[in-house]
JSON list of C-alpha atoms in Angstrom, two decimals:
[
{"chain": "A", "resi": 1, "resn": "MET", "atom": "CA", "xyz": [114.56, 101.18, 106.89]},
{"chain": "A", "resi": 2, "resn": "SER", "atom": "CA", "xyz": [112.85, 98.96, 109.43]},
{"chain": "A", "resi": 3, "resn": "LYS", "atom": "CA", "xyz": [109.24, 98.09, 110.12]},
{"chain": "A", "resi": 4, "resn": "ALA", "atom": "CA", "xyz": [107.00, 96.94, 112.96]},
{"chain": "A", "resi": 5, "resn": "LEU", "atom": "CA", "xyz": [103.44, 95.65, 112.79]},
{"chain": "A", "resi": 6, "resn": "LEU", "atom": "CA", "xyz": [101.01, 95.17, 115.65]},
{"chain": "A", "resi": 7, "resn": "ARG", "atom": "CA", "xyz": [97.88, 93.29, 114.68]},
{"chain": "A", "resi": 8, "resn": "TYR", "atom": "CA", "xyz": [94.48, 92.75, 116.27]},
{"chain": "A", "resi": 9, "resn": "ILE", "atom": "CA", "xyz": [94.80, 95.44, 118.93]},
{"chain": "A", "resi": 10, "resn": "ARG", "atom": "CA", "xyz": [91.46, 96.23, 120.60]},
{"chain": "A", "resi": 11, "resn": "LEU", "atom": "CA", "xyz": [91.37, 99.85, 119.56]},
{"chain": "A", "resi": 12, "resn": "SER", "atom": "CA", "xyz": [89.21, 101.84, 117.19]},
{"chain": "A", "resi": 13, "resn": "PRO", "atom": "CA", "xyz": [91.12, 102.62, 113.98]},
{"chain": "A", "resi": 14, "resn": "THR", "atom": "CA", "xyz": [89.45, 106.03, 113.69]},
{"chain": "A", "resi": 15, "resn": "LYS", "atom": "CA", "xyz": [90.74, 107.11, 117.09]},
{"chain": "A", "resi": 16, "resn": "ALA", "atom": "CA", "xyz": [94.18, 105.63, 116.48]},
{"chain": "A", "resi": 17, "resn": "ARG", "atom": "CA", "xyz": [94.59, 107.44, 113.13]},
{"chain": "A", "resi": 18, "resn": "LEU", "atom": "CA", "xyz": [94.28, 110.80, 114.89]},
{"chain": "A", "resi": 19, "resn": "VAL", "atom": "CA", "xyz": [97.41, 109.98, 116.89]},
{"chain": "A", "resi": 20, "resn": "ALA", "atom": "CA", "xyz": [99.22, 108.32, 113.96]},
{"chain": "A", "resi": 21, "resn": "ARG", "atom": "CA", "xyz": [98.96, 111.47, 111.82]},
{"chain": "A", "resi": 22, "resn": "GLU", "atom": "CA", "xyz": [100.62, 113.54, 114.54]},
{"chain": "A", "resi": 23, "resn": "VAL", "atom": "CA", "xyz": [103.69, 111.30, 114.59]},
{"chain": "A", "resi": 24, "resn": "GLN", "atom": "CA", "xyz": [104.51, 110.99, 110.88]},
{"chain": "A", "resi": 25, "resn": "GLY", "atom": "CA", "xyz": [107.75, 112.67, 109.88]},
{"chain": "A", "resi": 26, "resn": "MET", "atom": "CA", "xyz": [108.89, 113.22, 113.48]},
{"chain": "A", "resi": 27, "resn": "ASN", "atom": "CA", "xyz": [112.14, 112.12, 115.05]},
{"chain": "A", "resi": 28, "resn": "ALA", "atom": "CA", "xyz": [111.51, 108.73, 116.71]},
{"chain": "A", "resi": 29, "resn": "GLU", "atom": "CA", "xyz": [112.79, 109.81, 120.11]},
{"chain": "A", "resi": 30, "resn": "LEU", "atom": "CA", "xyz": [110.68, 112.96, 120.06]},
{"chain": "A", "resi": 31, "resn": "ALA", "atom": "CA", "xyz": [107.63, 110.99, 118.88]},
{"chain": "A", "resi": 32, "resn": "ILE", "atom": "CA", "xyz": [107.94, 108.42, 121.69]},
{"chain": "A", "resi": 33, "resn": "ALA", "atom": "CA", "xyz": [108.41, 111.19, 124.27]},
{"chain": "A", "resi": 34, "resn": "SER", "atom": "CA", "xyz": [105.37, 113.15, 123.08]},
{"chain": "A", "resi": 35, "resn": "LEU", "atom": "CA", "xyz": [103.18, 110.04, 122.88]},
{"chain": "A", "resi": 36, "resn": "GLU", "atom": "CA", "xyz": [104.14, 109.10, 126.43]},
{"chain": "A", "resi": 37, "resn": "PHE", "atom": "CA", "xyz": [102.33, 112.19, 127.71]},
{"chain": "A", "resi": 38, "resn": "THR", "atom": "CA", "xyz": [99.33, 111.96, 125.39]},
{"chain": "A", "resi": 39, "resn": "PRO", "atom": "CA", "xyz": [96.38, 110.74, 127.47]},
{"chain": "A", "resi": 40, "resn": "ASN", "atom": "CA", "xyz": [94.77, 108.05, 125.34]},
{"chain": "A", "resi": 41, "resn": "LYS", "atom": "CA", "xyz": [95.14, 104.36, 124.65]},
{"chain": "A", "resi": 42, "resn": "ALA", "atom": "CA", "xyz": [96.24, 104.79, 121.03]},
{"chain": "A", "resi": 43, "resn": "ALA", "atom": "CA", "xyz": [99.24, 106.91, 122.04]},
{"chain": "A", "resi": 44, "resn": "LYS", "atom": "CA", "xyz": [100.65, 104.23, 124.31]},
{"chain": "A", "resi": 45, "resn": "VAL", "atom": "CA", "xyz": [100.16, 101.52, 121.68]},
{"chain": "A", "resi": 46, "resn": "ILE", "atom": "CA", "xyz": [101.74, 103.54, 118.85]},
{"chain": "A", "resi": 47, "resn": "ALA", "atom": "CA", "xyz": [104.69, 104.52, 121.06]},
{"chain": "A", "resi": 48, "resn": "LYS", "atom": "CA", "xyz": [105.41, 100.83, 121.70]},
{"chain": "A", "resi": 49, "resn": "VAL", "atom": "CA", "xyz": [105.22, 100.03, 117.98]},
{"chain": "A", "resi": 50, "resn": "ILE", "atom": "CA", "xyz": [107.62, 102.88, 117.13]},
{"chain": "A", "resi": 51, "resn": "ALA", "atom": "CA", "xyz": [110.05, 101.63, 119.78]},
{"chain": "A", "resi": 52, "resn": "SER", "atom": "CA", "xyz": [109.76, 98.14, 118.32]},
{"chain": "A", "resi": 53, "resn": "ALA", "atom": "CA", "xyz": [110.47, 99.39, 114.79]},
{"chain": "A", "resi": 54, "resn": "VAL", "atom": "CA", "xyz": [113.56, 101.24, 116.02]},
{"chain": "A", "resi": 55, "resn": "ALA", "atom": "CA", "xyz": [114.77, 98.12, 117.82]},
{"chain": "A", "resi": 56, "resn": "ASN", "atom": "CA", "xyz": [114.06, 95.90, 114.79]},
{"chain": "A", "resi": 57, "resn": "GLY", "atom": "CA", "xyz": [116.45, 97.99, 112.71]},
{"chain": "A", "resi": 58, "resn": "GLY", "atom": "CA", "xyz": [119.07, 98.14, 115.46]},
{"chain": "A", "resi": 59, "resn": "PHE", "atom": "CA", "xyz": [119.04, 101.93, 115.31]},
{"chain": "A", "resi": 60, "resn": "ASP", "atom": "CA", "xyz": [119.34, 104.59, 117.99]},
{"chain": "A", "resi": 61, "resn": "ALA", "atom": "CA", "xyz": [116.07, 106.51, 118.45]},
{"chain": "A", "resi": 62, "resn": "GLN", "atom": "CA", "xyz": [117.84, 109.86, 118.06]},
{"chain": "A", "resi": 63, "resn": "ASN", "atom": "CA", "xyz": [119.05, 109.05, 114.54]},
{"chain": "A", "resi": 64, "resn": "VAL", "atom": "CA", "xyz": [115.75, 107.77, 113.13]},
{"chain": "A", "resi": 65, "resn": "VAL", "atom": "CA", "xyz": [112.68, 109.42, 111.57]},
{"chain": "A", "resi": 66, "resn": "VAL", "atom": "CA", "xyz": [109.17, 107.95, 111.51]},
{"chain": "A", "resi": 67, "resn": "LYS", "atom": "CA", "xyz": [108.68, 107.57, 107.77]},
{"chain": "A", "resi": 68, "resn": "SER", "atom": "CA", "xyz": [105.11, 106.27, 107.91]},
{"chain": "A", "resi": 69, "resn": "CYS", "atom": "CA", "xyz": [102.63, 105.35, 110.61]},
{"chain": "A", "resi": 70, "resn": "ARG", "atom": "CA", "xyz": [99.52, 103.63, 109.30]},
{"chain": "A", "resi": 71, "resn": "VAL", "atom": "CA", "xyz": [96.48, 102.26, 111.13]},
{"chain": "A", "resi": 72, "resn": "ASP", "atom": "CA", "xyz": [94.31, 99.78, 109.25]},
{"chain": "A", "resi": 73, "resn": "ALA", "atom": "CA", "xyz": [91.00, 98.32, 110.35]},
{"chain": "A", "resi": 74, "resn": "GLY", "atom": "CA", "xyz": [91.00, 94.77, 111.65]},
{"chain": "A", "resi": 75, "resn": "PRO", "atom": "CA", "xyz": [88.05, 92.45, 112.19]},
{"chain": "A", "resi": 76, "resn": "VAL", "atom": "CA", "xyz": [85.13, 93.71, 114.27]},
{"chain": "A", "resi": 77, "resn": "LEU", "atom": "CA", "xyz": [84.01, 91.70, 117.28]},
{"chain": "A", "resi": 78, "resn": "ARG", "atom": "CA", "xyz": [80.23, 91.64, 117.38]},
{"chain": "A", "resi": 79, "resn": "ARG", "atom": "CA", "xyz": [78.56, 91.35, 120.76]},
{"chain": "A", "resi": 80, "resn": "PHE", "atom": "CA", "xyz": [74.97, 91.78, 121.88]},
{"chain": "A", "resi": 81, "resn": "MET", "atom": "CA", "xyz": [73.60, 93.61, 124.87]},
{"chain": "A", "resi": 82, "resn": "PRO", "atom": "CA", "xyz": [70.23, 92.68, 126.40]},
{"chain": "A", "resi": 83, "resn": "ARG", "atom": "CA", "xyz": [67.70, 95.51, 126.38]},
{"chain": "A", "resi": 84, "resn": "ALA", "atom": "CA", "xyz": [64.15, 96.06, 127.51]},
{"chain": "A", "resi": 85, "resn": "ARG", "atom": "CA", "xyz": [61.25, 93.83, 126.43]},
{"chain": "A", "resi": 86, "resn": "GLY", "atom": "CA", "xyz": [63.46, 90.89, 125.51]},
{"chain": "A", "resi": 87, "resn": "ARG", "atom": "CA", "xyz": [65.32, 92.67, 122.77]},
{"chain": "A", "resi": 88, "resn": "ALA", "atom": "CA", "xyz": [69.04, 92.72, 122.08]},
{"chain": "A", "resi": 89, "resn": "THR", "atom": "CA", "xyz": [71.11, 95.46, 120.45]},
{"chain": "A", "resi": 90, "resn": "PRO", "atom": "CA", "xyz": [74.44, 94.88, 118.71]},
{"chain": "A", "resi": 91, "resn": "ILE", "atom": "CA", "xyz": [77.69, 96.25, 120.07]},
{"chain": "A", "resi": 92, "resn": "ARG", "atom": "CA", "xyz": [80.68, 96.61, 117.74]},
{"chain": "A", "resi": 93, "resn": "LYS", "atom": "CA", "xyz": [84.17, 96.18, 119.20]},
{"chain": "A", "resi": 94, "resn": "PRO", "atom": "CA", "xyz": [86.61, 97.22, 116.46]},
{"chain": "A", "resi": 95, "resn": "THR", "atom": "CA", "xyz": [90.22, 96.06, 116.20]},
{"chain": "A", "resi": 96, "resn": "SER", "atom": "CA", "xyz": [93.19, 97.67, 114.44]},
{"chain": "A", "resi": 97, "resn": "HIS", "atom": "CA", "xyz": [96.46, 96.82, 112.76]},
{"chain": "A", "resi": 98, "resn": "VAL", "atom": "CA", "xyz": [99.23, 99.39, 113.43]},
{"chain": "A", "resi": 99, "resn": "PHE", "atom": "CA", "xyz": [102.10, 99.56, 110.92]},
{"chain": "A", "resi": 100, "resn": "VAL", "atom": "CA", "xyz": [105.17, 101.77, 111.48]},
{"chain": "A", "resi": 101, "resn": "GLU", "atom": "CA", "xyz": [108.18, 102.34, 109.19]},
{"chain": "A", "resi": 102, "resn": "VAL", "atom": "CA", "xyz": [111.29, 104.15, 110.40]},
{"chain": "A", "resi": 103, "resn": "ALA", "atom": "CA", "xyz": [114.30, 105.26, 108.36]},
{"chain": "A", "resi": 104, "resn": "PRO", "atom": "CA", "xyz": [117.66, 106.74, 109.36]},
{"chain": "A", "resi": 105, "resn": "LYS", "atom": "CA", "xyz": [117.94, 110.52, 109.05]},
{"chain": "A", "resi": 106, "resn": "SER", "atom": "CA", "xyz": [120.85, 110.17, 106.64]},
{"chain": "A", "resi": 107, "resn": "LEU", "atom": "CA", "xyz": [118.60, 108.53, 104.03]},
{"chain": "A", "resi": 108, "resn": "GLU", "atom": "CA", "xyz": [115.99, 111.28, 104.33]},
{"chain": "A", "resi": 109, "resn": "ASN", "atom": "CA", "xyz": [118.62, 114.03, 104.12]},
{"chain": "A", "resi": 110, "resn": "SER", "atom": "CA", "xyz": [120.62, 112.39, 101.33]},
{"chain": "A", "resi": 111, "resn": "LYS", "atom": "CA", "xyz": [117.68, 112.58, 98.91]},
{"chain": "A", "resi": 112, "resn": "LYS", "atom": "CA", "xyz": [117.28, 116.30, 99.62]},
{"chain": "A", "resi": 113, "resn": "ASN", "atom": "CA", "xyz": [121.03, 116.86, 99.45]},
{"chain": "A", "resi": 114, "resn": "ARG", "atom": "CA", "xyz": [121.24, 115.18, 96.03]},
{"chain": "A", "resi": 115, "resn": "LYS", "atom": "CA", "xyz": [118.77, 117.68, 94.60]},
{"chain": "A", "resi": 116, "resn": "ASP", "atom": "CA", "xyz": [120.57, 120.61, 96.29]},
{"chain": "A", "resi": 117, "resn": "ASN", "atom": "CA", "xyz": [123.98, 119.37, 95.12]},
{"chain": "A", "resi": 118, "resn": "GLN", "atom": "CA", "xyz": [122.71, 118.99, 91.55]},
{"chain": "A", "resi": 119, "resn": "ALA", "atom": "CA", "xyz": [121.37, 122.54, 91.60]},
{"chain": "A", "resi": 120, "resn": "THR", "atom": "CA", "xyz": [124.63, 123.98, 92.95]},
{"chain": "A", "resi": 121, "resn": "LYS", "atom": "CA", "xyz": [126.67, 122.04, 90.38]},
{"chain": "A", "resi": 122, "resn": "GLU", "atom": "CA", "xyz": [124.54, 123.42, 87.57]},
{"chain": "A", "resi": 123, "resn": "ALA", "atom": "CA", "xyz": [124.88, 126.96, 88.95]},
{"chain": "A", "resi": 124, "resn": "THR", "atom": "CA", "xyz": [128.68, 126.75, 89.16]},
{"chain": "A", "resi": 125, "resn": "ILE", "atom": "CA", "xyz": [128.88, 125.32, 85.63]},
{"chain": "A", "resi": 126, "resn": "GLU", "atom": "CA", "xyz": [126.82, 128.27, 84.36]},
{"chain": "A", "resi": 127, "resn": "LYS", "atom": "CA", "xyz": [129.10, 130.77, 86.18]},
{"chain": "A", "resi": 128, "resn": "VAL", "atom": "CA", "xyz": [132.21, 129.19, 84.74]},
{"chain": "A", "resi": 129, "resn": "ALA", "atom": "CA", "xyz": [130.67, 129.15, 81.28]},
{"chain": "A", "resi": 130, "resn": "LYS", "atom": "CA", "xyz": [129.77, 132.87, 81.55]},
{"chain": "A", "resi": 131, "resn": "LYS", "atom": "CA", "xyz": [133.30, 133.78, 82.68]},
{"chain": "A", "resi": 132, "resn": "SER", "atom": "CA", "xyz": [134.87, 131.83, 79.85]},
{"chain": "A", "resi": 133, "resn": "THR", "atom": "CA", "xyz": [132.60, 133.45, 77.23]},
{"chain": "A", "resi": 134, "resn": "LYS", "atom": "CA", "xyz": [133.39, 136.96, 78.55]},
{"chain": "A", "resi": 135, "resn": "GLY", "atom": "CA", "xyz": [137.11, 136.31, 78.09]},
{"chain": "A", "resi": 136, "resn": "GLU", "atom": "CA", "xyz": [136.57, 135.17, 74.47]},
{"chain": "A", "resi": 137, "resn": "ASP", "atom": "CA", "xyz": [134.64, 138.33, 73.51]},
{"chain": "A", "resi": 138, "resn": "LYS", "atom": "CA", "xyz": [137.63, 140.59, 74.20]}
]
C-alpha cells in the first residue's frame, strides 16, 4: 500500500470531494483516464495525486486499486473586496489537502479469497462427513 498527500491546494474541499467519491475503489489506470476527461480543476489535481501514489509504491497503474481518496479542508485565505459607500465585504478562498491511498489488486482479492476458501473448505468437510456417516449406518 502506498500513499500520496497534496497539501494547501487552492481548491474548495466541497467541490473536490464530489470527484474524490467517484474514484474510490476504481482501478488506478481507469481512474486517471476518467479524471483526465472530467472538466473541472479537482479532477486534474486528484489525477496527479493518484499518479503520484502509484509511483511512490513503484507499482504499475494497471495492477493497483484506489483504496481511499480523501479531501480535507485546509486553511481559508481571507480577502476583502471594496464595495459601495466605503464598505468592504469578505471573500473566502478555501484550500484543501488531498490524500490518496492505493493498494495492489492482489491484497484486495486475497482478503475476499480467504473468506471464499474458508467457506469451500467447510463445505467439503461437511460433504465428507456426511459420506462417512452414511457408510457407517449400513
